[in-house]
CSV table of C-alpha atoms in Angstrom, one decimal:
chain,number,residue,atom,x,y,z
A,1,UNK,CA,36.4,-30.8,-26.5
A,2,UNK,CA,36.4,-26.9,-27.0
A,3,UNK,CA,37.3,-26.5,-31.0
A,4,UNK,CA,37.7,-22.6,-30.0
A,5,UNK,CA,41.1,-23.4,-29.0
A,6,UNK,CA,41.9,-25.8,-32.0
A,7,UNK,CA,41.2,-22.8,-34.8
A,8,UNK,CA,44.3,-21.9,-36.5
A,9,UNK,CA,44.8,-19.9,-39.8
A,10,UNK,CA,46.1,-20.9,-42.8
A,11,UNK,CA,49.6,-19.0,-42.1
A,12,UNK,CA,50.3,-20.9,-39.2
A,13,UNK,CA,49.8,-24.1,-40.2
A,14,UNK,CA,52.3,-23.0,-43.1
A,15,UNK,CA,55.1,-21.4,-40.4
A,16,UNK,CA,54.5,-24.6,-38.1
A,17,UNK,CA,53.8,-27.8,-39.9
A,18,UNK,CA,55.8,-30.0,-37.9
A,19,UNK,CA,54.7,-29.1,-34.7
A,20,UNK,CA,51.5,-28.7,-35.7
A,21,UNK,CA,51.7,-32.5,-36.8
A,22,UNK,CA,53.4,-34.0,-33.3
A,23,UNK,CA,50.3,-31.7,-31.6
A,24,UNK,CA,47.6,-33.4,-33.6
A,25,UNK,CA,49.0,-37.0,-32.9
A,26,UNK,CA,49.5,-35.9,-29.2
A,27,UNK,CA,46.6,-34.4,-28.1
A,28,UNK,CA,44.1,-36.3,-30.9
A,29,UNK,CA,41.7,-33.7,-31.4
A,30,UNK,CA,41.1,-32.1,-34.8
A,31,UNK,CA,42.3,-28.4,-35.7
A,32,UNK,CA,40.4,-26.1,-38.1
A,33,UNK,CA,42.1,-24.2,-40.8
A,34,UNK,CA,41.1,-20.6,-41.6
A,35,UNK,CA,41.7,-18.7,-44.5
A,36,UNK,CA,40.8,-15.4,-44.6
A,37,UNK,CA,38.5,-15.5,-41.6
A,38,UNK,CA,36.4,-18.3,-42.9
A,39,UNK,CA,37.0,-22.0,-42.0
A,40,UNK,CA,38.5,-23.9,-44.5
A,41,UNK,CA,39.7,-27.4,-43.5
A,42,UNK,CA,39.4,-29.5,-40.4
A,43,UNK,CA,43.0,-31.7,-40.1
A,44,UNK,CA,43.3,-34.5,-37.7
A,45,UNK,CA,46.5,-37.4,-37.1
A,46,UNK,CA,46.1,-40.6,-39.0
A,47,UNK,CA,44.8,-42.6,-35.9
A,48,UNK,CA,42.0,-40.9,-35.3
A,49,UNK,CA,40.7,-40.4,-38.8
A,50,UNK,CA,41.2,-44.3,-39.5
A,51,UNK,CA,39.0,-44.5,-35.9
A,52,UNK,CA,36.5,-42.1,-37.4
A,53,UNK,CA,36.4,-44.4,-40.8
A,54,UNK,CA,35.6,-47.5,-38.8
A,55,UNK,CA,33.1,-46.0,-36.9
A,56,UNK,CA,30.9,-44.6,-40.0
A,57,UNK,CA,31.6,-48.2,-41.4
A,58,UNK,CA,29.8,-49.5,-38.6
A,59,UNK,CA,27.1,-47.1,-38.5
A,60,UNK,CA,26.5,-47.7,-42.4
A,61,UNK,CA,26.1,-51.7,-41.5
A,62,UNK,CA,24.2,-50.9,-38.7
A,63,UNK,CA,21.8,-48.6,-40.4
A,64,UNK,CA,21.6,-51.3,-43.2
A,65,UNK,CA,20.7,-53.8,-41.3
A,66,UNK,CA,17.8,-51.4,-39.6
A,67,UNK,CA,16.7,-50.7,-43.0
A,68,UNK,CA,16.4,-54.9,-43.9
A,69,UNK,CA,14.2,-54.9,-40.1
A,70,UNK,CA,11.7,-52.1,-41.4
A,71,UNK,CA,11.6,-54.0,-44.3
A,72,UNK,CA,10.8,-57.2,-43.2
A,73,UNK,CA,13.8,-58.9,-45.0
A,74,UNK,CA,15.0,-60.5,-41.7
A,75,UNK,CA,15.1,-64.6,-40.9
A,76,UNK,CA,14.5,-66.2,-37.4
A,77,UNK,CA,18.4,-66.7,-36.1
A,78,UNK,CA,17.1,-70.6,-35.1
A,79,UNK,CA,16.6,-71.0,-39.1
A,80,UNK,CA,20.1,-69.3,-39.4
A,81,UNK,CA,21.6,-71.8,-37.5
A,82,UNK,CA,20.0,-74.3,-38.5
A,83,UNK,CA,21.2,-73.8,-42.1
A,84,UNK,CA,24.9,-72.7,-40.8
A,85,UNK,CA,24.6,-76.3,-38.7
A,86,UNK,CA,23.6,-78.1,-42.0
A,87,UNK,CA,26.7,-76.9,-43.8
A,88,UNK,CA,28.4,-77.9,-40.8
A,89,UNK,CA,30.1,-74.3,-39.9
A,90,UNK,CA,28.9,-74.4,-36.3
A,91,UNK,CA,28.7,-77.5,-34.5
């Protein structure tokens, strides 16, 4: 994905919001807002900055749970099981 072409300023995201707003949900990709020369703002549709959220959602768990493996706070997933079993959520 080339942001070159996605760099709009400021005054034609004001002249064109609507179409800039199909554009974004068509084509997915994000467009940066300049003002003055100087990026501003990055803008993106609704589906693909919920996506984005999930994704650093997972990476934060999965980091976590890296973190509790350096550590040495893990439990042997027989012992898991063996506890879930007792409670009787898996059979």
């Amino acid at each position: 994905m080339r942001y070159s072409s996605q760099v709009k300023p400021i005054s034609y995201l004001k002249a064109n919001a609507a179409e800039v707003l199909l554009d974004l949900a068509e084509r997915r990709e994000p467009l940066v807002i300049t003002q003055n020369g100087e990026a501003k703002a990055v803008i993106q549709d609704i589906a693909s900055y919920e996506q984005t959220r999930e994704t650093l959602a997972l990476l934060k768990i999965l980091a976590l749970g890296n973190q509790e493996v350096e550590a040495g706070r893990v439990t042997p997933a027989t012992e898991v099981i063996s506890r879930l079993r007792a409670k009787r959520v898996i059979r």
